[in-house]
Tab-separated table of N, CA, C and O in Angstrom:
chain	number	residue	atom	x	y	z
A	22	MET	N	63.961	116.005	104.111
A	22	MET	CA	64.540	114.572	104.772
A	22	MET	C	64.743	113.741	104.973
A	22	MET	O	64.067	113.838	106.020
A	23	LEU	N	64.651	112.778	104.529
A	23	LEU	CA	64.141	111.381	105.304
A	23	LEU	C	64.645	110.713	106.667
A	23	LEU	O	66.508	111.294	105.937
A	24	ALA	N	64.057	110.643	107.741
A	24	ALA	CA	64.765	109.470	107.966
A	24	ALA	C	65.263	108.229	108.554
A	24	ALA	O	65.902	108.374	108.932
A	25	ASP	N	65.073	107.549	106.981
A	25	ASP	CA	65.576	106.198	107.224
A	25	ASP	C	66.114	105.819	105.655
A	25	ASP	O	65.043	106.266	104.486
A	26	TRP	N	67.244	105.465	105.796
A	26	TRP	CA	67.648	105.247	104.364
A	26	TRP	C	67.634	104.087	104.136
A	26	TRP	O	66.870	104.403	102.729
A	27	ASN	N	66.379	103.109	104.362
A	27	ASN	CA	65.576	102.041	103.526
A	27	ASN	C	64.907	102.144	102.920
A	27	ASN	O	64.119	101.409	101.924
A	28	ILE	N	63.879	103.647	102.915
A	28	ILE	CA	63.107	104.273	102.455
A	28	ILE	C	63.190	104.793	100.933
A	28	ILE	O	62.899	105.084	100.093
A	29	LEU	N	64.877	105.057	100.596
A	29	LEU	CA	65.817	105.965	99.706
A	29	LEU	C	65.796	104.669	98.675
A	29	LEU	O	65.823	103.802	99.610
A	30	SER	N	65.663	105.006	97.160
A	30	SER	CA	65.623	104.125	96.425
A	30	SER	C	67.294	103.887	96.352
A	30	SER	O	68.427	104.602	96.839
A	31	GLU	N	67.699	102.358	95.674
A	31	GLU	CA	68.615	101.867	95.463
A	31	GLU	C	69.652	102.729	94.793
A	31	GLU	O	70.818	103.179	95.289
A	32	ASP	N	69.070	103.447	94.193
A	32	ASP	CA	69.987	104.641	93.053
A	32	ASP	C	70.201	105.630	93.456
A	32	ASP	O	71.333	106.248	93.877
A	33	LEU	N	69.303	106.336	94.635
A	33	LEU	CA	68.975	107.048	95.525
A	33	LEU	C	70.257	106.923	96.336
A	33	LEU	O	71.810	108.181	96.619
A	34	GLN	N	70.391	106.071	97.330
A	34	GLN	CA	71.908	104.687	98.047
A	34	GLN	C	72.757	105.525	97.407
A	34	GLN	O	73.794	105.614	98.290
A	35	ILE	N	73.149	104.152	96.337
A	35	ILE	CA	74.511	104.450	95.267
A	35	ILE	C	74.996	105.955	95.496
A	35	ILE	O	76.014	106.129	96.044
A	36	ALA	N	73.889	107.072	95.078
A	36	ALA	CA	74.203	108.220	95.052
A	36	ALA	C	74.937	108.802	95.482
A	36	ALA	O	75.942	109.943	95.725
A	37	LEU	N	74.194	109.026	96.589
A	37	LEU	CA	74.436	109.370	98.402
A	37	LEU	C	75.770	108.804	98.643
A	37	LEU	O	76.363	109.420	99.859
A	38	SER	N	75.914	107.409	98.659
A	38	SER	CA	77.191	106.831	99.090
A	38	SER	C	78.166	107.587	98.355
A	38	SER	O	79.670	107.733	98.944
A	39	ARG	N	78.834	107.401	97.021
A	39	ARG	CA	79.431	107.691	95.810
A	39	ARG	C	79.588	109.243	96.760
A	39	ARG	O	80.756	109.448	96.446
A	40	GLU	N	78.496	110.014	96.304
A	40	GLU	CA	79.617	111.866	97.243
A	40	GLU	C	79.816	111.538	98.656
A	40	GLU	O	80.697	112.084	98.454
A	41	ALA	N	78.969	110.632	99.506
A	41	ALA	CA	79.772	110.925	100.871
A	41	ALA	C	81.424	110.175	100.589
A	41	ALA	O	82.496	110.776	101.187
A	42	MET	N	81.619	109.231	99.801
A	42	MET	CA	82.966	108.817	99.712
A	42	MET	C	83.791	109.993	99.170
A	42	MET	O	85.110	109.655	99.664
A	43	ARG	N	83.399	110.554	98.200
A	43	ARG	CA	83.889	111.760	97.646
A	43	ARG	C	84.484	112.949	98.115
A	43	ARG	O	85.654	112.995	97.953
A	44	ARG	N	83.078	113.106	98.580
A	44	ARG	CA	83.632	113.825	99.809
A	44	ARG	C	84.506	113.094	101.021
A	44	ARG	O	85.704	114.963	101.859
A	45	ALA	N	84.891	112.955	101.527
A	45	ALA	CA	86.080	111.839	102.529
A	45	ALA	C	87.354	111.924	101.981
A	45	ALA	O	87.851	111.961	102.848
A	46	SER	N	87.580	111.760	100.732
A	46	SER	CA	88.782	111.166	100.197
A	46	SER	C	89.335	113.277	99.624
A	46	SER	O	90.511	113.013	99.984
A	47	ASP	N	88.524	113.646	99.207
A	47	ASP	CA	88.495	114.312	99.569
A	47	ASP	C	89.165	115.601	100.735
A	47	ASP	O	90.215	116.675	100.396
A	48	THR	N	88.323	115.203	101.780
A	48	THR	CA	88.899	116.121	103.080
A	48	THR	C	90.302	115.026	103.283
A	48	THR	O	90.578	115.642	103.791
A	49	ILE	N	90.323	113.825	103.410
A	49	ILE	CA	92.065	113.072	103.927
A	49	ILE	C	92.431	113.893	103.333
A	49	ILE	O	93.804	113.747	103.563
A	50	ALA	N	92.720	113.492	101.852
A	50	ALA	CA	93.926	114.250	101.215
A	50	ALA	C	94.411	115.485	101.456
A	50	ALA	O	94.953	115.887	100.883
A	51	GLY	N	93.341	116.324	101.370
A	51	GLY	CA	93.182	118.119	101.796
A	51	GLY	C	93.620	118.245	102.816
A	51	GLY	O	94.847	118.727	103.136
A	52	GLN	N	93.644	117.147	103.850
A	52	GLN	CA	94.200	117.394	105.324
A	52	GLN	C	95.455	116.780	104.760
A	52	GLN	O	96.906	117.336	106.032
A	53	ALA	N	95.798	115.676	104.653
A	53	ALA	CA	97.345	115.026	104.462
A	53	ALA	C	98.606	116.563	103.837
A	53	ALA	O	99.276	116.881	103.854
A	54	GLU	N	97.932	117.132	102.993
A	54	GLU	CA	98.638	118.368	101.898
A	54	GLU	C	98.507	118.865	103.180
A	54	GLU	O	99.943	120.191	103.677
A	55	LEU	N	97.993	119.669	103.667
A	55	LEU	CA	98.234	120.542	104.938
A	55	LEU	C	98.783	120.323	105.490
A	55	LEU	O	99.567	120.886	106.071
A	56	LEU	N	98.740	119.271	106.226
A	56	LEU	CA	99.936	118.631	106.955
A	56	LEU	C	101.421	118.628	106.572
A	56	LEU	O	102.289	119.050	107.708
A	57	ALA	N	101.843	118.293	105.279
A	57	ALA	CA	102.372	118.527	104.381
A	57	ALA	C	103.661	119.718	104.610
A	57	ALA	O	104.738	120.005	104.704
A	58	GLY	N	102.266	121.372	104.189
A	58	GLY	CA	102.745	121.816	104.765
A	58	GLY	C	103.344	122.429	105.832
A	58	GLY	O	104.058	123.392	106.127
A	59	GLU	N	102.009	121.930	106.511
A	59	GLU	CA	102.960	122.203	107.720
A	59	GLU	C	104.252	122.026	108.592
A	59	GLU	O	104.953	122.625	109.226
A	60	ILE	N	104.217	120.472	108.149
A	60	ILE	CA	106.018	120.651	108.420
A	60	ILE	C	107.009	120.889	107.723
A	60	ILE	O	107.783	121.270	108.241
A	61	GLU	N	106.858	121.486	106.805
A	61	GLU	CA	107.342	122.222	105.525
A	61	GLU	C	108.171	123.325	106.779
A	61	GLU	O	109.012	123.763	106.235
A	62	ALA	N	106.828	123.946	106.755
A	62	ALA	CA	106.997	125.257	107.575
A	62	ALA	C	107.702	125.328	109.293
A	62	ALA	O	108.300	126.559	109.035
A	63	GLY	N	108.201	124.484	109.107
A	63	GLY	CA	109.013	124.403	110.100
A	63	GLY	C	107.873	123.608	111.264
A	63	GLY	O	108.671	123.751	112.849
A	64	ALA	N	106.848	123.721	111.403
A	64	ALA	CA	106.006	123.954	112.858
A	64	ALA	C	105.991	122.801	113.041
A	64	ALA	O	105.758	122.292	114.658
A	65	LEU	N	106.279	121.593	112.157
A	65	LEU	CA	106.803	119.787	112.806
A	65	LEU	C	107.699	119.588	112.931
A	65	LEU	O	108.204	120.404	111.484
A	66	SER	N	108.026	118.368	113.014
A	66	SER	CA	109.910	118.371	112.608
A	66	SER	C	109.660	116.914	112.188
A	66	SER	O	108.242	116.605	111.309
A	67	ASP	N	110.209	117.357	110.600
A	67	ASP	CA	110.577	116.537	109.027
A	67	ASP	C	111.074	115.558	109.145
A	67	ASP	O	112.242	115.550	109.852
A	68	ARG	N	110.598	114.102	109.306
A	68	ARG	CA	111.224	113.101	109.380
A	68	ARG	C	110.576	112.137	107.909
A	68	ARG	O	110.009	110.914	107.733
A	69	GLY	N	111.119	113.232	106.876
A	69	GLY	CA	110.185	112.321	105.374
A	69	GLY	C	108.808	113.195	105.233
A	69	GLY	O	108.105	112.079	104.308
A	70	GLY	N	107.785	113.055	106.179
A	70	GLY	CA	106.610	113.504	106.254
A	70	GLY	C	105.766	113.899	104.876
A	70	GLY	O	105.046	113.620	103.807
A	71	PRO	N	106.392	115.375	104.793
A	71	PRO	CA	105.704	115.977	103.588
A	71	PRO	C	105.286	115.012	102.204
A	71	PRO	O	104.916	114.868	101.731
A	72	ASN	N	106.758	114.325	101.629
A	72	ASN	CA	106.530	113.856	100.539
A	72	ASN	C	105.385	111.728	100.892
A	72	ASN	O	104.839	111.580	100.006
A	73	ALA	N	105.281	111.480	102.325
A	73	ALA	CA	104.639	110.291	102.295
A	73	ALA	C	103.465	110.277	102.485
A	73	ALA	O	102.059	110.168	101.889
A	74	LEU	N	102.831	112.039	102.737
A	74	LEU	CA	101.629	112.455	103.301
A	74	LEU	C	100.833	112.557	101.673
A	74	LEU	O	100.318	112.602	101.613
A	75	ARG	N	102.258	113.427	101.036
A	75	ARG	CA	101.857	113.751	99.631
A	75	ARG	C	101.019	112.400	98.480
A	75	ARG	O	99.868	112.342	97.742
A	76	LEU	N	101.935	111.882	99.119
A	76	LEU	CA	101.584	110.145	98.427
A	76	LEU	C	99.843	109.548	98.983
A	76	LEU	O	100.049	109.220	98.222
A	77	LEU	N	100.397	109.730	100.019
A	77	LEU	CA	99.308	109.460	100.653
A	77	LEU	C	97.555	109.987	99.791
A	77	LEU	O	96.651	109.446	99.528
A	78	ALA	N	98.022	111.166	99.776
A	78	ALA	CA	96.749	112.016	99.462
A	78	ALA	C	97.088	111.551	97.965
A	78	ALA	O	95.488	111.386	97.466
A	79	ALA	N	97.832	111.671	96.914
A	79	ALA	CA	97.651	111.504	95.523
A	79	ALA	C	96.883	109.882	95.604
A	79	ALA	O	95.775	109.533	95.382
A	80	LEU	N	97.391	108.563	96.439
A	80	LEU	CA	96.898	107.586	96.339
A	80	LEU	C	95.192	107.925	97.341
A	80	LEU	O	94.395	106.996	96.099
A	81	VAL	N	94.874	108.520	97.596
A	81	VAL	CA	93.405	108.277	97.897
A	81	VAL	C	92.402	108.994	97.159
A	81	VAL	O	91.503	108.706	97.085
A	82	ARG	N	93.108	110.114	96.670
A	82	ARG	CA	91.951	110.665	95.373
A	82	ARG	C	92.249	109.429	93.881
A	82	ARG	O	91.344	109.403	93.669
A	83	LEU	N	93.234	109.395	93.954
A	83	LEU	CA	93.410	107.845	92.683
A	83	LEU	C	92.083	106.280	93.108
A	83	LEU	O	91.694	106.474	92.301
A	84	GLY	N	92.864	106.707	94.434
A	84	GLY	CA	91.864	104.868	94.858
A	84	GLY	C	90.425	105.579	94.372
A	84	GLY	O	89.534	105.028	94.424
A	85	GLY	N	90.040	106.615	95.495
A	85	GLY	CA	88.809	107.375	95.311
A	85	GLY	C	88.023	107.149	93.845
A	85	GLY	O	86.558	106.490	93.562
A	86	GLU	N	88.303	107.408	92.764
A	86	GLU	CA	88.367	107.587	91.506
A	86	GLU	C	87.460	106.426	90.839
A	86	GLU	O	86.922	105.917	90.643
A	87	ASP	N	89.010	105.279	91.386
A	87	ASP	CA	88.580	103.922	90.939
A	87	ASP	C	87.461	102.966	91.126
A	87	ASP	O	86.525	102.672	90.915
A	88	ALA	N	87.264	103.247	92.394
A	88	ALA	CA	86.505	102.906	93.508
A	88	ALA	C	84.816	103.104	92.887
A	88	ALA	O	84.311	102.680	92.918
A	89	LEU	N	84.631	104.392	93.143
A	89	LEU	CA	83.314	104.989	92.636
A	89	LEU	C	83.023	105.010	91.375
A	89	LEU	O	81.594	104.921	91.115
A	90	GLY	N	83.580	104.365	90.254
A	90	GLY	CA	83.534	103.561	89.158
A	90	GLY	C	82.871	102.882	88.668
A	90	GLY	O	82.048	102.235	88.034
A	91	CYS	N	83.115	101.910	89.695
A	91	CYS	CA	82.161	100.395	89.481
A	91	CYS	C	81.364	99.926	90.248
A	91	CYS	O	81.790	99.167	90.959
A	92	ALA	N	80.655	100.410	90.304
A	92	ALA	CA	79.040	100.266	91.234
A	92	ALA	C	78.100	99.299	90.539
A	92	ALA	O	77.886	99.377	88.408
A	93	GLY	N	76.912	98.657	90.690
A	93	GLY	CA	76.049	97.693	90.350
A	93	GLY	C	75.209	96.973	90.646
A	93	GLY	O	74.780	97.246	91.750
A	94	HIS	N	74.597	95.919	90.291
A	94	HIS	CA	74.047	95.462	91.050
A	94	HIS	C	74.396	93.667	91.260
A	94	HIS	O	74.595	93.876	90.297
A	95	ALA	N	73.931	93.398	92.447
A	95	ALA	CA	74.710	91.737	92.564
A	95	ALA	C	73.337	90.804	92.848
A	95	ALA	O	72.381	91.127	91.556
């Protein structure tokens, strides 16, 4: 593994950045879904949370796909 980000080619930096963002989006969306399930199961008080969390999960997933599709060179 390379110790310095700047040693990597620009294409590899972009590819690694995209994968990191995809994984982060998946993690955030997954955690929102799990929390919604905990609220529905009664582990946490329900104040409209499950629907809001599922909306957040959907937005993160959709936003992540759109943002990752438009990379280029300045």
